[in-house]
Coordinates of C-alpha atoms in Angstrom, one line a residue:
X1 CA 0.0 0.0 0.0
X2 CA 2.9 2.5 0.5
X3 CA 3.8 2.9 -3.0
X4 CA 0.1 3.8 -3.6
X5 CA 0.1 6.4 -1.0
X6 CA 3.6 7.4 -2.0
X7 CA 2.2 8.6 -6.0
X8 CA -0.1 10.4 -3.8
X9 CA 2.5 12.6 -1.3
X10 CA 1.2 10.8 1.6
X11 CA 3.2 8.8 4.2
X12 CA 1.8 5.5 5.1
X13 CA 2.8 6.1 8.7
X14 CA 0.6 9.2 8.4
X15 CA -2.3 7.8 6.8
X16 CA -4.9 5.7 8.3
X17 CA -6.4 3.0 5.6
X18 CA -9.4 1.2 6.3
X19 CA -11.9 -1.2 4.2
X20 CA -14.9 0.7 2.7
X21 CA -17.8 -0.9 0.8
X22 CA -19.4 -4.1 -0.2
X23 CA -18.3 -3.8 -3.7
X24 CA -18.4 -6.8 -5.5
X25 CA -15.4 -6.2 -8.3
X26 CA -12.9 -3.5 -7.4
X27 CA -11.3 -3.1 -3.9
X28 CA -11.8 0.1 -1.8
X29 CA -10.3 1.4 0.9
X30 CA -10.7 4.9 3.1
X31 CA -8.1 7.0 3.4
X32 CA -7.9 9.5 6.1
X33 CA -5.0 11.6 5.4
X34 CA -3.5 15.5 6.6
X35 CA -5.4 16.5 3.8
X36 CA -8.6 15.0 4.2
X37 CA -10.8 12.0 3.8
X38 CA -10.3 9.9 0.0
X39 CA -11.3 7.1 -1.1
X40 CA -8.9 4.1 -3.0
X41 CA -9.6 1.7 -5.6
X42 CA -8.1 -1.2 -6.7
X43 CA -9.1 -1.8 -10.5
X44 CA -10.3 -5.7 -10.9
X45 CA -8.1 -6.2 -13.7
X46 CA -9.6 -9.6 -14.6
X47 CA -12.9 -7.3 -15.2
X48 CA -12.0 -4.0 -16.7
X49 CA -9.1 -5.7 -18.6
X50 CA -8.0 -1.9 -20.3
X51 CA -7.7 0.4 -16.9
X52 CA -6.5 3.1 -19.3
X53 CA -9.7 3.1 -21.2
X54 CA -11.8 4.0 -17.9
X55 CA -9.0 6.1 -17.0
X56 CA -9.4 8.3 -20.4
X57 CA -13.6 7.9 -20.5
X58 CA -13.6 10.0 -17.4
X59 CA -10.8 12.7 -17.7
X60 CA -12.8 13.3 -20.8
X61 CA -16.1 13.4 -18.9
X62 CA -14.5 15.6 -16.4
X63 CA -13.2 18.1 -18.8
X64 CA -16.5 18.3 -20.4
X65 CA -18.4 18.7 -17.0
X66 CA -16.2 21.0 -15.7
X67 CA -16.4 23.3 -19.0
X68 CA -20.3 23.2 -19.2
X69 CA -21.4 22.1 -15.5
X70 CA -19.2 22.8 -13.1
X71 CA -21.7 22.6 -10.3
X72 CA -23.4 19.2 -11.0
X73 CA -21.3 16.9 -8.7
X74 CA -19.6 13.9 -10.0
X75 CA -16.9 12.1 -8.0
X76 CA -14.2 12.3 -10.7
X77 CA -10.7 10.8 -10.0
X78 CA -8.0 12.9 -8.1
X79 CA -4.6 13.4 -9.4
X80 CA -1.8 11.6 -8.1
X81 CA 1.8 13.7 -7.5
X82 CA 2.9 13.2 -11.0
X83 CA -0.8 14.4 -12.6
X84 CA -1.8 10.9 -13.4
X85 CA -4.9 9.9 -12.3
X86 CA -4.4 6.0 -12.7
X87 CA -1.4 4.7 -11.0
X88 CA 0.2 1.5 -12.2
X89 CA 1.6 -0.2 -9.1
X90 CA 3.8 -3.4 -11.0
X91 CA 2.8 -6.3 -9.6
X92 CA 0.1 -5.2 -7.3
X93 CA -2.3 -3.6 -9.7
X94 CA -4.3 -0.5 -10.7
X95 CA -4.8 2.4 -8.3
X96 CA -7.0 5.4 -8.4
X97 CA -8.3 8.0 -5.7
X98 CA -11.3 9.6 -5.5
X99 CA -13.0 12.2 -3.1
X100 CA -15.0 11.2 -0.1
X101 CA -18.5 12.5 -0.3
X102 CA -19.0 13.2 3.2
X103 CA -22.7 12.8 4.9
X104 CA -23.5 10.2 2.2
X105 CA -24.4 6.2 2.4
X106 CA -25.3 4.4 0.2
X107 CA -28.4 2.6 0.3
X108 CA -28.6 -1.1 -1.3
X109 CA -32.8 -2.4 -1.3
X110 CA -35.2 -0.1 -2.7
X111 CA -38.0 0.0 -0.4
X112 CA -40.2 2.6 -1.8
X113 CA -41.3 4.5 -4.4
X114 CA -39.8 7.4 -3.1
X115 CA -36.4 6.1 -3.2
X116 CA -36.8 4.5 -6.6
X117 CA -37.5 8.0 -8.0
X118 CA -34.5 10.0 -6.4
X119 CA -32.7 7.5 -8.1
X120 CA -33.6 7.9 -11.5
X121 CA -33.3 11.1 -11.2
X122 CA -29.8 10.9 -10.8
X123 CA -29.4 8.6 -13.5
X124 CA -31.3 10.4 -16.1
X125 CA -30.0 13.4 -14.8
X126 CA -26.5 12.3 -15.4
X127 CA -27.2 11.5 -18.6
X128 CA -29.1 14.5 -19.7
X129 CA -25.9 16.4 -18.3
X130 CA -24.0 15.0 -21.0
X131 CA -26.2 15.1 -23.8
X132 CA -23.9 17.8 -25.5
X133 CA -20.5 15.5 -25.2
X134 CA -19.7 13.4 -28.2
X135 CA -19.8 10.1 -27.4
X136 CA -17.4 9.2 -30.0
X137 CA -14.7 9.6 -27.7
X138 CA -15.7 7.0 -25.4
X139 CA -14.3 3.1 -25.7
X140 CA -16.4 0.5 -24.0
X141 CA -14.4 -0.4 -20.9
X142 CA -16.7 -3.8 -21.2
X143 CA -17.0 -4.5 -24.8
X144 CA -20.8 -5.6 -26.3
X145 CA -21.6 -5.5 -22.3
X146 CA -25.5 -4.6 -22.8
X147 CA -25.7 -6.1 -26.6
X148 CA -28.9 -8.7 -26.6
X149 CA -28.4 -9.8 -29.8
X150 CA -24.5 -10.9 -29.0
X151 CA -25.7 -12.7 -25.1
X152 CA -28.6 -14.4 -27.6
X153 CA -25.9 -15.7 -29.2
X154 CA -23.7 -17.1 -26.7
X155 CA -26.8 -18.7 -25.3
X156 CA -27.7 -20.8 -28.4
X157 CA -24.0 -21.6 -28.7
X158 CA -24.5 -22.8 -25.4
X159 CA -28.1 -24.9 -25.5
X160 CA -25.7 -26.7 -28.4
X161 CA -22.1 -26.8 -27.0
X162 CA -22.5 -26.7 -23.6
X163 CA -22.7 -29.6 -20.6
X164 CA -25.2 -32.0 -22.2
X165 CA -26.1 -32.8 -18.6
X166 CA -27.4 -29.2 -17.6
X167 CA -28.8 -29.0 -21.2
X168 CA -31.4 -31.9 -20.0
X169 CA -31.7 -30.4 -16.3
X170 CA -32.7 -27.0 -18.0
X171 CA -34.0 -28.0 -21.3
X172 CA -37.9 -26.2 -20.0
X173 CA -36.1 -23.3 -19.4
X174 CA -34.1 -23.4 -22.4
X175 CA -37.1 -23.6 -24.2
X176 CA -38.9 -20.4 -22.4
X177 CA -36.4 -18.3 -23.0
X178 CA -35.7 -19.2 -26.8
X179 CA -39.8 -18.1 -27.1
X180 CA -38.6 -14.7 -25.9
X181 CA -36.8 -14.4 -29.2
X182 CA -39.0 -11.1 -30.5
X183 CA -37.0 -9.4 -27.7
X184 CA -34.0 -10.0 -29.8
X185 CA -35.1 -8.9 -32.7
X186 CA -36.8 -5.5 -31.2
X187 CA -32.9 -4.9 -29.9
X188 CA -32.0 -5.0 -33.5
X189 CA -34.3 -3.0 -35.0
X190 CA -33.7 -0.5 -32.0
X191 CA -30.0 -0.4 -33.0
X192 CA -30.2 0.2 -36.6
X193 CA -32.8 3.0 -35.4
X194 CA -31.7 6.8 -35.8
X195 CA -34.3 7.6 -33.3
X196 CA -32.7 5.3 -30.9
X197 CA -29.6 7.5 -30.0
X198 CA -26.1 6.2 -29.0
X199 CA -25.5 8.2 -25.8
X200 CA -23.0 8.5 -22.6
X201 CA -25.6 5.6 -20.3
X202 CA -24.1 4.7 -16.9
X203 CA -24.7 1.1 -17.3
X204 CA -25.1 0.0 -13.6
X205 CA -27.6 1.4 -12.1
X206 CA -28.1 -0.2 -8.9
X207 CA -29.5 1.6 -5.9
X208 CA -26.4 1.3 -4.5
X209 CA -24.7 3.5 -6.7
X210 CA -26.3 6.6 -6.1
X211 CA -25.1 8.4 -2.6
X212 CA -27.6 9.5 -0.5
X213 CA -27.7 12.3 2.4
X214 CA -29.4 11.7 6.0
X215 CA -32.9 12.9 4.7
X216 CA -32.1 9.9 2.3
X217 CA -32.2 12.8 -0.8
X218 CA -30.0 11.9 -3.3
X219 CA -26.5 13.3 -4.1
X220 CA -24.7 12.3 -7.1
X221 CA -24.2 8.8 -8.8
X222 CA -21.0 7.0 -8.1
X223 CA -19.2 3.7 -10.1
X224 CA -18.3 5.5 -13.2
X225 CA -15.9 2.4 -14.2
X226 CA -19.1 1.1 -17.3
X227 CA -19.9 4.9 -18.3
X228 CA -19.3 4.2 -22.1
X229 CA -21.7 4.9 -25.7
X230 CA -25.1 3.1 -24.8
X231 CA -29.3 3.2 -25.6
X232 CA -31.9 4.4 -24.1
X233 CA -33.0 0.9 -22.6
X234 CA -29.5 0.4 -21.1
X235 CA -30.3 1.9 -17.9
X236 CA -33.4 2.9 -17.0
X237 CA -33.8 -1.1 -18.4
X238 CA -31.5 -2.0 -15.5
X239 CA -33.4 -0.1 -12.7
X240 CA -36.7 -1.6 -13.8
X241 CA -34.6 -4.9 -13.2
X242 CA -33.3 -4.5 -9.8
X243 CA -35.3 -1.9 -8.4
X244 CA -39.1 -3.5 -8.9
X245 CA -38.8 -6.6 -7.5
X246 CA -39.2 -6.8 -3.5
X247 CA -36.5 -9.5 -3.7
X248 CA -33.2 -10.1 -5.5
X249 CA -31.9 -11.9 -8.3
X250 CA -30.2 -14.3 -5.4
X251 CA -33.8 -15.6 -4.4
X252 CA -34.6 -19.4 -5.3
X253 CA -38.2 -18.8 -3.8
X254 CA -40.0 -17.8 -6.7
X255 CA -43.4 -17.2 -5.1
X256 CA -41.9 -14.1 -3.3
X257 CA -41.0 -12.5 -7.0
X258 CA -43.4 -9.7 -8.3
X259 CA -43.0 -6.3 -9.8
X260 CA -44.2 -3.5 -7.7
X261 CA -46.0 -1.1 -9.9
X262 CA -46.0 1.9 -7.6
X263 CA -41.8 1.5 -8.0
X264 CA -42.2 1.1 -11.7
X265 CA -44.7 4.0 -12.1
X266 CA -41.8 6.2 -10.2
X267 CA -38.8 5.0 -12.5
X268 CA -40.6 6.0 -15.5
X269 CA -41.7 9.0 -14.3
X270 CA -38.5 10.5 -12.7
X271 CA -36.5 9.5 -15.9
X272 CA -38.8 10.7 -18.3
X273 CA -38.5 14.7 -16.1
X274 CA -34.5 14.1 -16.1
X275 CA -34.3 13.3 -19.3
X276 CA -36.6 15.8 -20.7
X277 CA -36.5 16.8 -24.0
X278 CA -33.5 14.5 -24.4
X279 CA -35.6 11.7 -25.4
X280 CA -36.8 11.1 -28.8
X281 CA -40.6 10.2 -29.5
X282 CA -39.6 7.0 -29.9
X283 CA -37.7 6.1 -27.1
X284 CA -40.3 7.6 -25.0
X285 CA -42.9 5.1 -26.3
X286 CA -40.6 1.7 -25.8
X287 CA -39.3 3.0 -22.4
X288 CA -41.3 -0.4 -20.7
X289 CA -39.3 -2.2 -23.3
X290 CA -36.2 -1.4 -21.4
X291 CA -37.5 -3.7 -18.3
X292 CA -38.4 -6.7 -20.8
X293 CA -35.0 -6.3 -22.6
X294 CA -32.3 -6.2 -19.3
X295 CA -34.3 -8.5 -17.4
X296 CA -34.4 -11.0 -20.4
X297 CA -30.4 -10.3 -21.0
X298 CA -29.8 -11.3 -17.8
X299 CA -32.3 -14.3 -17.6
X300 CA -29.8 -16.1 -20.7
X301 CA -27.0 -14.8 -19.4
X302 CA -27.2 -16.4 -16.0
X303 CA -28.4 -19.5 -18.3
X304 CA -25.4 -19.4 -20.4
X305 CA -23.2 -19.3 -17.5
X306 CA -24.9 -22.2 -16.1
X307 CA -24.7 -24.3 -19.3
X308 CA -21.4 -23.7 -19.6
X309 CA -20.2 -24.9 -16.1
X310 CA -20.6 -21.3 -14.4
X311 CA -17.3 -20.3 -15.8
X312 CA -18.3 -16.5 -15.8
X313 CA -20.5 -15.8 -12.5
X314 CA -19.6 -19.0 -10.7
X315 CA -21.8 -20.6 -8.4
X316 CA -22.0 -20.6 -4.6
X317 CA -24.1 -24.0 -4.2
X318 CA -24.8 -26.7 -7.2
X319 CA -27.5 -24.9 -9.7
X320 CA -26.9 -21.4 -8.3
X321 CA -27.1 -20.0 -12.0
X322 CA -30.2 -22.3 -12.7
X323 CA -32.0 -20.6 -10.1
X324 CA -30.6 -17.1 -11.0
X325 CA -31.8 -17.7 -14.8
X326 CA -35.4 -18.8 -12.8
X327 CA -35.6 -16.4 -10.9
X328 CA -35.0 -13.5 -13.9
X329 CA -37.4 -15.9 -15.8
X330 CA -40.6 -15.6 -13.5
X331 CA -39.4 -11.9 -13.0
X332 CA -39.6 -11.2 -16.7
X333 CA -42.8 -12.7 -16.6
X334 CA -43.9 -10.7 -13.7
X335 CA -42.6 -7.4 -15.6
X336 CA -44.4 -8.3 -18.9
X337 CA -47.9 -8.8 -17.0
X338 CA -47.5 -4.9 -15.3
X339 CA -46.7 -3.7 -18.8
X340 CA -49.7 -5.3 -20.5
X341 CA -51.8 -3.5 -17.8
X342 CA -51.0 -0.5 -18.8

């Protein structure tokens, strides 16, 4: 850790480090320093596999921000000693620091409507933010990551090539999710769309990257490492998936999955005032769309993975990715029913 705090100008006898976070693929640490409160990363190299392209996504972002928006808060990387803002420790890894947001948490299971819509707020908000940057100048820092047509892919490769064993065990499921094919080929036609516009999309959405203050109003979105060009159904899409259902992707109970339409009813809304005018006609129409299509993508994806001897997600217990696929399944389902009812 001293080298890290070295590029920085701090003394590692003068710093106190502590773990901070759940996160699930980089390492963070708190750094309490002379000069104030930062937080550390360690980029998951097996993950983002080209640091240097998040590194460059976001001093672009932060350039533009700071020329057009210099109020709207955004935890941008800090500079090291040398004015890099990604430091290459050999051996050990990936480094960046970032400010600490003081009189923030973060918040991880939406349990209202309320919280849902601060939320998207932020989200759409973000994105709206950057409506004037041109998007050409971001690389994926995941390649294809929200691309339905390439995931459908990988799961027919996998219903053909993968573990004849779990191909019998999950040959109903297989089946159900090969009849959502239509979803596919909306994805396509969406693409080749000009009224479907490539924009800067977040990618994550979660809950739990938004920070929150003690009146549990949002602050600013954090987790800028999948910022890259995306559609409309890329996030909003993602917050209909994790933010409707009382329950997460992890539950093998299936009786206990629904959609909650007051939470879905507050997504839509709060993105569609973010976004505004940003929107075209037609993405305002297929907005639902966006749940059908991420929940879907992830349905096959957790499929895939389990087809394929969980090589990508792994598996906690024997048929974890079965379940997770299930689970997505009867929650796609679930989403499809609320948006026929409307």
């Amino acid at each position: 850790m001293a080298p890290v705090l070295s590029a920085y100008g701090w003394q590692a006898a003068d710093c106190k480090v502590s773990s901070l976070g759940g996160g699930l693929i980089n390492h963070t640490w708190q750094v309490d320093t002379g000069a104030g409160r930062f937080v550390l990363q360690r980029i998951n190299h097996t993950v983002f596999t080209e640091p240097a392209v998040i590194d460059d996504n976001l001093r672009y972002l932060h350039e533009y921000v700071q020329a057009t928006a210099p109020d709207y808060r955004l935890p941008f990387p800090v500079a090291a000693t040398d004015g890099r803002t990604l430091v290459h420790i050999p051996e050990a890894g990936y480094y960046r620091v970032l400010p600490f947001v003081p009189d923030t948490h973060t918040i991880d299971v939406v349990s209202d409507a309320g919280l849902a819509y601060a939320a998207a707020r932020q989200f759409a908000g973000f994105t709206k933010v950057l409506t004037g940057f041109d998007v050409t100048q971001l690389r994926p820092s995941i390649p294809h990551f929200h691309h339905l047509r390439l995931r459908f892919n990988q799961f027919e490769q996998a219903c053909k090539q993968g573990n004849p064993d779990r191909i019998r065990e999950s040959a109903e499921l297989i089946r159900q999710l090969q009849g959502g094919y239509a979803l596919v080929e909306q994805f396509d036609a969406f693409v080749r769309d000009p009224a479907c516009r490539q924009r800067v999309m977040h990618h994550d959405t979660k809950i739990s990257n938004v920070l929150f203050d003690s009146a549990d109003q949002a602050v600013c979105v954090i987790d800028l490492d999948t910022v890259m060009p995306g559609y409309f159904f890329s996030d909003i899409g993602d917050m209909f998936r994790t933010y409707s259902c009382p329950v997460s992707e992890e539950e093998s109970d299936f009786s206990k999955i629904m959609v909650r339409a007051d939470i879905c009813a507050a997504i839509e809304t709060a993105y569609l005032e973010g976004m505004n005018d940003a929107l075209t006609p037609t993405e305002r129409t297929h907005l639902l769309y966006s749940g059908e299509c991420l929940i879907y993508m992830q349905a096959i994806r957790f499929l895939t993975d389990f087809l394929n001897d969980d090589v990508y997600y792994g598996a906690r217990y024997p048929g974890h990715n079965l379940v997770r696929a299930g689970n997505q399944a009867v929650l796609l389902e679930q989403f499809q029913a609320y948006r026929k009812s409307r």
